C-alpha cells in the first residue's frame, strides 16, 4: 500500500513539473499492477482506480502545456503548472485553519492585520508624523519596529500609465511604424492590472481597460475630458498628463478653493516649511510637531480639518513645488505645456463640462466667456504647480513583465516602470542612501515595509533611487542635488565621504590583472596590486575590451530570445572565459553572464548546470546588494525553482527556506512569491523519505 501511495505522490510531482508524459507512463504501470493485485478489497480497488483516472485526466489535459522552468533575468518567476490541493496542504502544514481565515485572505491581497493610525489613515500605529524646519514633514517610529512589519498601505491619488516609445512617421519621410507591444497594450489604463481581454475606450483607440467597470469609472472621473486630448497628452509627456488628471479627479471646486487659499495666504504658504529636505539619521529630537494637530500647535501643512494627513487633493496640493530651484528653461517648458493644454481644452469646449461638474455657480446659461477664462486660469495655475511638484514627488510604479522562450520552458520576468503617480503619504518619507524600508506595488497601491530594525524615535527612510550599493557617495549626492535639490546628509554619505571610502575601488566594477588576477589600481594607467607582478595596462585598453565583451553578451541574449539555445550557451561560455581574465570575480558583468548561462541551461532542461551558474551569479548579487536585500531574495527564488525542477530536494528545501525568510520581509508573507515557495516546499515534503536520497543530483 505504501508503494502505491508513493507512486501517486510521485505522479503528482511529475504533473507539477509539467512532465505529463512521464506521469502518464507511471500511471499506466500503476494501473497494470493494480489489475494483478489480488490482495485488494473491492472498495480499495475502486478508490485507487478512481484516483488513477483523475490523475490520468490531469496528465492528458497537461499533455500540451509547457513545462515550468526557472525564471531568469532579474525578477522571480513561477512554475507554469500547480496543484491546487498543495495550497491547502501547505496551509495545513503551517497550522492555518480551513477554510482560510479572513486575516490570511487580507494578507494575500497585501492587507496585513495591524492597528491603524488615527492621524495617518492607511499607516500603522507604529508610525508618527512629525515636522521641523530642517527636515520638513517626515515619519518617525512611534515604537520599535521589526523587519517585515507593514508600515503603510496607500492607493495612488492619481496614476498614469507610461506610454511605450513608438516611432511615428514624419511628413515626407518613409518611416516604419513600431508595432511592438508596449505598456498601453498590456495593462489596464485605470487599475494597472494585466490585460487578458481588453475593453476599448468608447471614444479613442488608445485607452484600454480590464473590465467594463474600469472603463466606466475612468470615463466618469477623468477620461471624458482626456479622450479628445490623447495625441496632445502623448506629445506633452506623462508629467503633463498626471497634472491634468490630478485636477480632473479633484474637481474644480476643491482645486479653486486651495488655489485661492494659497494666494490669499501666500506668505504663510511659502514659509510653512522649508524646501530643504534631507535625511538625518539621528533619532528624532521632537523639535517638530509630533502629531498633526495637537492642542496649541499649528497643523502640519496638508492635514485636513480633522488633523488627518491622508491621500487627498489637499495633501497633494501641499507637496513642495520647489519653484525657486527649477531652472528658468524647465519652468518655461512647463508653462508652455500647460498653456497648450488649456488652449486645447478651451478650443474643444471641454473646460465648460468640467467646470460645471465641479462648480454649481458655473451652470448658469449665458455665462460670460471671461468668467470661464478666469476659471480656466485657476486650473492652469494648479496644473503648473503639479508639474513642478512632480520632479521631486512623482513616484515611478513598477511591475513584473514576462517574456520567454517559444516553448515556454523558461519564463523571463523583469521589473519595468509601468506608471507615474502621486502618493502624498509616501512622499512624506525622506531619503537615505541606506533606507530602512522596502516599497512594493500591486496595481495602483503601494505597501511600505520595514527592511531592517527601526528603534523608537528614529526617522523612517525611503531611497529615491541613488543607493549606496549601486554608486559612490559623490555620484549619489550629485544626482540627488540635480533632481531633488538637496545635498544628501544621510549617515551613509557622511561615513563614506568622512572616511574617504570612495577612493577605494569597488569590487563590483573593477578590473583584475590578466596575468595573476590580482586587482588593478590607478587612474589612467592601471597597475597590478600584487608585489610579484609589475604589469601596467592603460584603462582605455581594458575599457575597450569591456565594451567588446558587452557587445558579445548582447548578441548571446538575442540568440536566447530566438531560441538558438546551444549557440547562445556556447557564446556565453566564451564570454565567461574572456571575462575571467580581466574582470574581478564580483564584477556585475560576470554576474550577468552567469545568470544568462543559467537561463540557457534551464531552457535546455540541464538543471544541474543551470544551478551551478546561478549560484555563481548569486555571489555577485550578494556582494552588490547584501545577503538580506530584495534582490537577493529574487535570486534565491530563481535558484529554488531550478533546484526544484532538478529534483535536488535537500538543497531546494534549504534554498526555499532562505528565499522565504528574505522575501517575507520585503514582500510580505502573503505575496505570490512566498506562497509559491510554500507550495514547492509542500510538494517536496510529500515525497517519501526513502525516495529523497535517490532524487538528489550527484
XYZ file of C-alpha atoms in Angstrom:
698
model
C 0.000 0.000 0.000
C 2.883 2.364 0.827
C 4.371 1.819 -2.626
C 1.054 2.716 -4.257
C 0.812 5.913 -2.204
C 4.417 6.779 -3.076
C 3.646 6.282 -6.751
C 0.624 8.577 -6.520
C 2.691 11.283 -4.816
C 5.480 10.915 -7.375
C 2.915 11.217 -10.169
C 1.622 14.475 -8.700
C 5.172 15.793 -8.547
C 5.678 14.905 -12.220
C 2.468 16.725 -13.107
C 3.539 19.773 -11.115
C 6.821 19.824 -13.038
C 4.970 19.621 -16.338
C 6.271 16.099 -17.131
C 2.861 14.883 -18.244
C 4.198 12.065 -20.442
C 6.288 10.630 -17.618
C 3.259 10.910 -15.355
C 1.085 9.070 -17.894
C 3.626 6.247 -18.134
C 3.808 5.950 -14.355
C 0.026 5.797 -14.145
C -0.067 3.065 -16.789
C 2.331 0.980 -14.707
C 0.235 1.597 -11.601
C -2.948 0.543 -13.390
C -1.420 -2.714 -14.629
C -0.069 -3.547 -11.171
C -3.429 -2.800 -9.633
C -5.165 -5.187 -12.020
C -2.956 -8.050 -10.878
C -3.060 -7.268 -7.150
C -5.221 -9.931 -5.513
C -4.748 -8.544 -2.024
C -7.032 -5.561 -2.512
C -10.665 -5.429 -1.479
C -13.259 -4.236 -3.961
C -13.731 -0.875 -2.245
C -9.993 -0.191 -2.066
C -9.547 -1.209 -5.701
C -12.345 1.116 -6.823
C -10.910 4.008 -4.793
C -7.426 3.564 -6.272
C -8.799 3.190 -9.814
C -10.783 6.390 -9.343
C -7.648 8.207 -8.173
C -5.664 6.896 -11.153
C -8.399 8.014 -13.563
C -8.334 11.514 -12.076
C -4.548 11.720 -12.410
C -4.712 10.381 -15.973
C -7.225 13.094 -16.854
C -4.857 15.722 -15.474
C -1.961 14.218 -17.423
C -3.963 14.270 -20.675
C -5.073 17.839 -20.013
C -1.488 18.961 -19.481
C -0.044 17.000 -22.373
C 0.253 20.153 -24.443
C 1.110 22.506 -21.573
C 4.629 23.965 -21.432
C 6.875 22.599 -18.737
C 7.577 25.011 -15.929
C 11.051 26.343 -15.561
C 13.237 28.759 -13.736
C 12.577 32.425 -14.266
C 15.795 34.226 -15.023
C 16.686 37.788 -15.801
C 16.308 39.921 -12.711
C 12.987 39.072 -11.084
C 11.221 35.958 -9.835
C 9.075 33.671 -11.979
C 6.703 30.846 -11.219
C 6.232 27.251 -12.429
C 3.531 27.102 -15.070
C 1.677 24.139 -13.513
C 0.442 23.998 -9.947
C -1.612 21.533 -7.970
C -4.434 23.423 -6.203
C -4.562 20.923 -3.382
C -0.958 21.745 -2.466
C -2.106 25.147 -1.245
C -4.487 23.553 1.230
C -1.805 21.089 2.328
C 0.709 23.869 2.794
C -1.767 25.831 4.906
C -2.472 22.750 6.983
C 1.240 22.169 7.464
C 1.654 25.777 8.630
C -1.236 25.394 11.079
C -3.722 27.617 9.227
C -7.381 26.721 9.688
C -9.578 25.637 6.796
C -11.423 27.426 5.389
C -8.841 30.179 5.198
C -9.367 32.925 7.717
C -10.171 36.491 6.723
C -6.818 37.598 8.084
C -4.974 35.283 5.681
C -7.152 36.434 2.786
C -6.236 40.010 3.615
C -2.552 39.165 3.829
C -2.616 37.550 0.404
C -4.075 40.742 -1.012
C -1.434 42.855 0.726
C -3.660 43.935 3.614
C -1.985 42.743 6.775
C -3.766 42.970 10.128
C -2.455 45.930 12.114
C -3.594 48.760 14.346
C -4.478 51.753 12.176
C -3.041 55.224 12.720
C -5.698 57.803 13.618
C -3.674 60.689 12.137
C -2.333 58.856 9.077
C -5.095 56.703 7.536
C -3.530 53.671 5.897
C -0.440 53.788 8.112
C 0.408 51.610 11.073
C 0.162 52.945 14.617
C 3.926 52.351 14.824
C 4.416 55.401 12.563
C 4.168 59.032 13.656
C 4.050 62.178 11.516
C 6.462 64.925 12.575
C 7.589 68.295 11.272
C 10.581 70.539 11.843
C 12.297 73.303 9.933
C 15.294 71.258 8.805
C 13.599 68.066 7.639
C 10.103 69.302 6.832
C 7.357 66.716 7.202
C 8.723 63.264 7.938
C 7.798 59.958 9.553
C 9.355 58.535 12.710
C 8.960 55.259 14.567
C 6.465 55.605 17.431
C 7.799 52.318 18.827
C 10.447 49.765 17.961
C 9.755 48.294 14.515
C 10.857 44.847 13.363
C 11.938 43.903 9.810
C 8.989 42.905 7.657
C 6.386 44.976 9.524
C 3.893 46.708 7.241
C 4.129 50.445 7.879
C 1.972 51.979 5.174
C -0.545 50.990 2.506
C -1.683 53.727 0.150
C -3.721 53.944 -3.022
C -2.361 56.367 -5.619
C -4.273 59.643 -5.742
C -3.769 59.529 -9.498
C -1.658 57.326 -11.743
C -0.964 57.494 -15.478
C 0.346 54.570 -17.490
C 3.726 55.315 -19.048
C 3.358 55.074 -22.839
C 5.758 52.993 -24.867
C 8.227 54.675 -27.192
C 6.814 54.377 -30.711
C 8.358 55.719 -33.890
C 5.824 57.901 -35.698
C 6.119 58.637 -39.439
C 7.207 62.189 -40.221
C 5.795 64.224 -43.100
C 7.578 63.392 -46.346
C 9.727 60.704 -44.736
C 9.160 56.992 -45.111
C 9.287 55.544 -41.623
C 8.396 52.087 -40.406
C 5.793 52.072 -37.670
C 6.810 50.436 -34.434
C 4.364 47.569 -33.989
C 5.921 46.203 -30.806
C 3.704 45.664 -27.789
C 4.068 48.418 -25.167
C 2.708 49.170 -21.697
C -0.508 50.649 -23.053
C -1.310 47.316 -24.729
C -0.556 45.138 -21.712
C -2.091 46.905 -18.708
C -5.418 48.425 -17.745
C -5.237 52.217 -18.064
C -7.108 52.648 -14.786
C -6.150 49.903 -12.305
C -2.879 48.751 -13.982
C -3.878 45.075 -13.929
C -2.555 42.935 -16.757
C -4.977 42.710 -19.661
C -6.380 39.390 -20.805
C -9.297 40.574 -22.946
C -9.206 44.357 -23.106
C -12.248 46.641 -23.161
C -11.559 49.589 -25.511
C -12.477 53.176 -24.780
C -15.728 54.319 -26.373
C -14.062 57.339 -27.955
C -10.407 56.565 -28.719
C -8.168 53.684 -29.754
C -5.512 54.333 -27.091
C -7.120 53.676 -23.703
C -7.844 50.054 -22.812
C -9.355 48.579 -19.672
C -9.630 45.223 -17.951
C -13.403 45.441 -17.480
C -16.485 47.474 -18.298
C -16.450 48.761 -14.713
C -12.929 50.174 -15.047
C -13.871 51.756 -18.374
C -16.957 53.357 -16.808
C -15.138 54.690 -13.746
C -12.288 56.103 -15.821
C -14.743 57.831 -18.158
C -16.718 59.376 -15.331
C -13.717 60.564 -13.320
C -11.354 61.909 -15.986
C -11.302 60.229 -19.383
C -14.351 62.011 -20.804
C -12.117 65.111 -20.816
C -8.811 63.388 -21.663
C -10.200 61.309 -24.522
C -10.100 64.044 -27.166
C -6.665 65.211 -25.962
C -4.856 61.897 -26.376
C -2.397 62.921 -29.093
C -1.527 66.190 -27.337
C -1.013 64.474 -23.982
C 1.331 61.911 -25.555
C 3.319 64.758 -27.103
C 3.490 66.834 -23.897
C 4.626 63.907 -21.757
C 3.469 61.919 -18.763
C 4.041 64.724 -16.197
C 1.605 66.979 -18.033
C -0.866 64.097 -18.218
C -0.566 63.456 -14.463
C -1.089 67.171 -13.748
C -4.273 67.264 -15.828
C -5.654 64.066 -14.340
C -4.948 65.344 -10.827
C -7.189 68.388 -11.244
C -9.843 66.324 -13.039
C -10.009 63.808 -10.186
C -10.005 66.552 -7.532
C -12.801 68.558 -9.165
C -12.869 72.272 -9.839
C -14.435 73.254 -6.513
C -11.570 71.741 -4.493
C -8.909 72.998 -6.891
C -10.332 76.520 -6.818
C -10.593 76.533 -3.021
C -6.964 75.571 -2.499
C -5.568 77.844 -5.211
C -7.426 80.864 -3.796
C -6.430 79.894 -0.251
C -2.780 79.640 -1.274
C -2.764 83.054 -2.914
C -4.763 84.579 -0.085
C -2.139 83.373 2.412
C 0.835 83.458 0.081
C 3.420 84.419 2.688
C 2.230 81.821 5.165
C 2.004 79.180 2.456
C 5.517 79.743 1.166
C 7.096 79.663 4.629
C 5.052 76.798 6.046
C 8.017 74.529 5.620
C 11.480 74.848 4.220
C 12.342 73.484 0.828
C 15.486 71.939 2.240
C 14.831 68.245 2.555
C 17.485 65.753 3.553
C 17.922 62.587 5.536
C 19.439 62.964 9.006
C 19.649 59.551 10.616
C 19.897 60.775 14.182
C 16.885 59.930 16.358
C 14.073 62.467 16.172
C 14.571 65.199 18.737
C 10.859 66.031 18.889
C 11.735 69.558 17.800
C 8.910 69.379 15.303
C 5.265 68.608 15.743
C 4.771 65.072 16.999
C 1.145 64.869 15.926
C -0.683 66.628 13.149
C -2.901 68.815 15.271
C -2.003 68.780 18.942
C -3.624 71.384 21.139
C -1.889 74.732 20.916
C 0.190 73.728 17.903
C -0.159 74.693 14.239
C -1.397 71.958 11.922
C 1.135 70.320 9.622
C 0.663 71.510 6.006
C -1.575 69.133 4.085
C -3.657 67.982 7.063
C -7.424 68.270 6.766
C -9.796 69.898 9.252
C -9.720 66.800 11.468
C -5.943 66.889 11.678
C -5.514 63.868 9.406
C -2.923 63.628 6.663
C -4.260 61.263 4.029
C -4.175 60.584 0.311
C -6.297 63.598 -0.664
C -6.006 66.504 -3.065
C -5.222 68.806 -0.157
C -2.187 66.673 0.666
C -1.138 66.594 -2.998
C -1.504 70.366 -3.312
C 0.746 70.961 -0.306
C 3.639 68.915 -1.688
C 6.527 71.291 -2.323
C 6.927 72.525 -5.932
C 10.430 73.985 -5.286
C 9.613 76.705 -7.821
C 12.697 78.716 -6.869
C 15.001 75.731 -7.513
C 13.897 74.791 -11.036
C 15.862 76.209 -13.944
C 14.219 79.007 -15.975
C 14.254 76.733 -19.025
C 12.375 73.991 -17.214
C 9.797 76.389 -15.810
C 9.268 77.912 -19.256
C 8.735 74.462 -20.777
C 6.220 73.572 -18.053
C 4.365 76.855 -18.595
C 4.281 76.291 -22.345
C 2.901 72.770 -21.878
C 0.139 73.964 -19.552
C -0.786 76.834 -21.899
C -1.030 74.420 -24.841
C -3.230 72.109 -22.796
C -5.522 74.902 -21.586
C -5.816 76.296 -25.104
C -6.842 72.885 -26.430
C -9.345 72.459 -23.599
C -10.933 75.793 -24.440
C -10.966 75.269 -28.211
C -12.577 71.852 -27.839
C -15.148 73.210 -25.386
C -14.091 70.645 -22.797
C -13.480 73.033 -19.925
C -17.156 74.008 -19.665
C -18.230 70.427 -18.921
C -15.550 70.011 -16.283
C -16.247 73.370 -14.645
C -19.974 72.692 -14.442
C -19.252 69.370 -12.728
C -17.186 70.987 -10.033
C -18.759 74.419 -9.678
C -22.556 74.760 -9.418
C -22.220 78.515 -9.901
C -20.931 77.886 -13.428
C -24.098 76.106 -14.537
C -25.970 79.310 -15.338
C -26.741 79.634 -19.031
C -25.221 82.507 -20.905
C -22.266 82.750 -18.534
C -19.736 85.334 -19.684
C -16.757 83.986 -21.609
C -14.288 85.914 -19.466
C -15.591 84.123 -16.326
C -14.836 80.744 -17.870
C -11.393 82.002 -18.861
C -10.738 83.092 -15.278
C -11.677 79.642 -14.003
C -9.532 78.013 -16.668
C -6.674 80.192 -15.431
C -7.132 78.674 -11.967
C -6.864 75.194 -13.475
C -3.732 76.252 -15.336
C -2.123 77.543 -12.141
C -2.890 74.278 -10.366
C -1.567 72.155 -13.250
C 1.646 74.189 -13.397
C 2.125 73.669 -9.669
C 1.657 69.917 -10.089
C 4.132 69.730 -12.973
C 6.761 71.425 -10.808
C 5.916 69.127 -7.889
C 6.361 66.004 -9.985
C 10.122 66.327 -10.427
C 10.605 65.694 -6.701
C 7.376 63.907 -5.790
C 6.496 61.690 -8.761
C 6.596 58.004 -7.888
C 7.561 55.511 -10.587
C 5.282 52.492 -10.199
C 6.884 49.207 -11.186
C 5.571 45.810 -12.167
C 6.726 42.455 -13.458
C 6.694 41.889 -17.216
C 7.005 38.410 -18.679
C 8.830 37.168 -21.737
C 10.305 33.808 -22.516
C 11.383 31.133 -24.916
C 8.994 29.903 -27.539
C 8.449 26.536 -25.868
C 7.554 28.140 -22.535
C 10.213 26.191 -20.632
C 11.717 29.317 -19.087
C 9.741 32.424 -18.199
C 11.864 35.561 -18.071
C 10.423 38.185 -15.747
C 11.891 41.637 -15.356
C 10.889 44.676 -13.379
C 9.657 47.538 -15.567
C 8.269 51.023 -14.964
C 4.539 50.926 -15.569
C 3.143 54.253 -14.446
C 3.795 57.633 -12.834
C 1.728 58.526 -9.788
C 1.128 60.878 -6.875
C 1.362 59.190 -3.450
C 1.127 62.108 -0.980
C 1.638 59.955 2.129
C 4.550 58.002 0.627
C 6.104 61.364 -0.289
C 6.459 62.115 3.434
C 9.382 59.678 3.617
C 12.751 61.396 3.421
C 15.645 59.891 1.502
C 18.544 57.818 2.748
C 21.130 56.051 0.609
C 20.805 53.164 3.074
C 16.996 53.066 3.512
C 15.132 51.349 6.322
C 12.093 50.458 4.206
C 11.173 48.383 1.178
C 8.479 49.515 -1.276
C 6.280 47.140 -3.289
C 3.488 47.905 -5.766
C 0.319 45.983 -6.532
C -1.910 47.565 -9.143
C -2.314 51.209 -8.128
C -1.470 50.564 -4.454
C 1.851 50.715 -2.646
C 2.923 48.909 0.520
C 5.890 50.053 2.600
C 7.576 47.563 4.943
C 10.492 47.874 7.318
C 13.577 46.265 5.791
C 15.631 46.448 8.994
C 15.019 47.128 12.693
C 13.980 50.741 13.384
C 14.360 51.927 17.007
C 11.688 54.072 18.614
C 12.115 57.745 17.740
C 14.279 57.152 14.669
C 13.209 58.606 11.335
C 11.907 56.176 8.713
C 13.688 56.424 5.360
C 12.999 55.589 1.749
C 15.508 55.521 -1.132
C 14.758 57.906 -4.008
C 16.979 55.928 -6.397
C 20.686 56.504 -5.665
C 21.625 53.634 -3.322
C 24.915 53.062 -1.543
C 25.132 49.560 -3.064
C 24.962 50.885 -6.618
C 27.108 54.033 -6.698
C 29.584 56.067 -4.687
C 28.684 58.915 -2.350
C 29.884 61.705 -4.659
C 27.777 60.461 -7.577
C 24.762 59.915 -5.325
C 24.954 63.456 -3.992
C 25.258 64.906 -7.486
C 22.179 63.037 -8.739
C 20.084 63.913 -5.706
C 21.046 67.573 -5.921
C 20.218 67.655 -9.636
C 16.742 66.142 -9.328
C 15.651 66.743 -5.722
C 17.533 69.974 -4.892
C 19.207 68.835 -1.664
C 22.675 67.788 -0.592
C 22.294 64.373 0.975
C 23.453 64.270 4.590
C 22.437 60.687 5.331
C 24.657 58.570 7.517
C 25.908 56.510 4.560
C 27.104 59.620 2.710
C 28.690 61.140 5.807
C 30.549 57.938 6.618
C 31.813 57.399 3.074
C 32.922 60.965 2.491
C 34.308 61.351 6.006
C 36.466 58.231 5.789
C 37.375 58.827 2.128
C 36.000 55.378 1.431
C 35.035 56.456 -2.088
C 38.711 56.409 -3.005
C 38.742 52.645 -2.511
C 37.719 50.941 -5.777
C 34.574 48.856 -5.658
C 34.996 45.116 -6.177
C 31.857 45.055 -8.332
C 33.182 47.165 -11.208
C 36.974 46.770 -11.157
C 39.480 45.125 -13.457
C 41.855 42.363 -12.461
C 45.348 41.621 -13.709
C 45.299 39.483 -16.886
C 48.370 37.626 -15.610
C 47.800 36.933 -11.901
C 44.132 38.015 -11.407
C 45.040 40.476 -8.632
C 43.108 43.765 -8.623
C 44.296 46.627 -10.830
C 44.732 50.054 -9.243
C 45.267 53.546 -10.570
C 43.572 56.185 -12.701
C 44.575 56.373 -16.370
C 47.368 53.820 -16.026
C 46.344 50.727 -14.059
C 48.973 48.716 -12.222
C 48.721 45.267 -10.695
C 48.337 45.408 -6.917
C 50.425 42.270 -6.456
C 54.017 42.943 -5.497
C 55.186 39.948 -7.515
C 53.654 41.272 -10.755
C 54.633 44.593 -12.319
C 52.091 44.606 -15.158
C 50.751 48.030 -16.179
C 47.833 48.484 -18.597
C 46.007 51.612 -19.704
C 42.422 51.981 -18.502
C 41.307 52.798 -22.042
C 42.582 49.431 -23.278
C 40.657 47.460 -20.644
C 37.578 49.659 -21.085
C 37.600 48.917 -24.812
C 37.914 45.226 -24.062
C 34.957 45.506 -21.685
C 32.807 47.207 -24.334
C 33.622 44.468 -26.831
C 32.646 41.837 -24.268
C 29.360 43.610 -23.542
C 28.561 43.583 -27.254
C 29.108 39.822 -27.460
C 26.887 39.289 -24.414
C 24.129 41.281 -26.129
C 24.457 39.055 -29.208
C 24.146 35.987 -26.994
C 20.957 37.410 -25.473
C 19.495 37.850 -28.954
C 20.272 34.197 -29.649
C 18.473 33.235 -26.436
C 15.422 35.236 -27.492
C 15.464 33.497 -30.894
C 15.565 30.062 -29.178
C 19.043 29.338 -30.552
C 19.984 27.935 -27.178
C 23.095 25.889 -28.000
C 24.671 28.779 -29.917
C 23.839 31.196 -27.103
C 25.328 28.958 -24.413
C 28.492 28.411 -26.459
C 28.953 32.148 -26.978
C 28.275 32.897 -23.304
C 30.846 30.314 -22.197
C 33.427 32.026 -24.405
C 32.425 35.385 -22.916
C 32.835 33.971 -19.410
C 36.332 32.671 -20.180
C 37.339 36.067 -21.558
C 35.799 37.946 -18.615
C 37.670 35.838 -16.062
C 40.975 37.087 -17.498
C 40.469 40.805 -16.828
C 37.340 41.369 -14.668
C 37.135 40.937 -10.903
C 35.136 37.855 -9.812
C 32.389 40.106 -8.415
C 32.111 42.429 -11.404
C 28.458 42.982 -12.300
C 29.006 41.766 -15.871
C 30.378 38.486 -14.505
C 27.123 38.040 -12.612
C 25.067 38.856 -15.718
C 26.923 36.306 -17.845
C 26.448 33.609 -15.204
C 22.748 34.469 -14.973
C 22.309 34.263 -18.756
C 24.100 30.899 -18.781
C 21.733 29.643 -16.089
C 18.811 30.762 -18.223
C 20.207 28.979 -21.279
C 20.861 25.718 -19.454
C 17.428 25.855 -17.816
C 15.846 26.258 -21.245
C 17.690 23.115 -22.311
C 16.473 21.267 -19.217
C 20.002 20.951 -17.799
C 19.066 21.887 -14.253
C 22.342 20.952 -12.553
C 24.413 23.189 -14.853
C 21.823 25.948 -14.511
C 22.008 25.780 -10.710
C 25.812 25.938 -10.737
C 25.909 29.103 -12.851
C 23.058 30.725 -10.959
C 24.888 30.149 -7.666
C 27.881 31.996 -9.130
C 25.585 34.848 -10.167
C 24.083 34.960 -6.681
C 27.518 35.502 -5.134
C 27.859 38.659 -7.238
C 24.359 39.839 -6.276
C 25.163 39.288 -2.600
C 28.360 41.332 -2.911
C 26.472 44.180 -4.625
C 23.243 44.280 -2.603
C 23.745 42.290 0.598
C 22.527 38.920 1.835
C 19.163 40.229 3.073
C 18.260 42.501 0.133
C 15.168 42.059 -2.005
C 17.465 41.459 -4.997
C 18.988 38.541 -3.106
C 15.516 37.215 -2.355
C 14.574 37.227 -6.037
C 17.760 35.371 -6.974
C 17.205 32.762 -4.263
C 13.672 32.310 -5.587
C 15.063 31.549 -9.035
C 17.587 29.108 -7.587
C 14.840 27.354 -5.625
C 12.913 26.787 -8.858
C 15.992 25.453 -10.636
C 16.712 23.008 -7.801
C 13.034 22.040 -7.576
C 12.894 21.215 -11.281
C 16.147 19.266 -10.990
C 14.861 17.202 -8.019
C 17.722 18.381 -5.790
C 15.371 18.015 -2.835
C 17.537 18.762 0.195
C 19.275 21.731 -1.411
C 15.964 23.002 -2.777
C 14.399 22.913 0.696
C 17.322 24.861 2.172
C 17.141 27.458 -0.601
C 13.364 27.744 -0.273
C 13.775 28.462 3.435
C 16.333 31.226 2.780
C 14.269 32.778 -0.006
C 11.111 32.700 2.114
C 12.841 34.472 5.001
C 14.168 37.278 2.778
C 11.076 37.784 0.619
C 8.712 37.738 3.612
C 10.482 40.840 4.916
C 10.306 42.795 1.667
C 7.125 41.469 0.031
C 5.060 40.140 2.933
C 4.163 36.606 3.921
C 1.090 36.682 1.691
C 2.903 37.666 -1.504
C 2.730 35.496 -4.602
C 6.432 34.638 -4.390
C 6.234 33.456 -0.793
C 3.078 31.456 -1.480
C 4.813 29.813 -4.443
C 7.758 28.882 -2.233
C 5.397 27.311 0.295
C 3.736 25.275 -2.444
C 7.089 23.994 -3.682
C 8.104 23.108 -0.133
C 4.831 21.269 0.491
C 5.270 19.331 -2.732
C 8.819 18.268 -1.862
C 7.826 17.295 1.672
C 5.145 14.987 0.235
C 7.887 12.781 -1.179
C 8.517 9.647 0.938
C 11.758 9.829 2.876
C 13.135 6.699 1.212
C 12.921 8.488 -2.160
C 14.815 11.600 -1.100
C 18.405 10.299 -1.496
C 17.626 8.988 -4.986
C 16.229 12.314 -6.180
C 19.340 14.291 -5.283
C 21.748 15.293 -8.025
C 25.166 13.690 -7.669
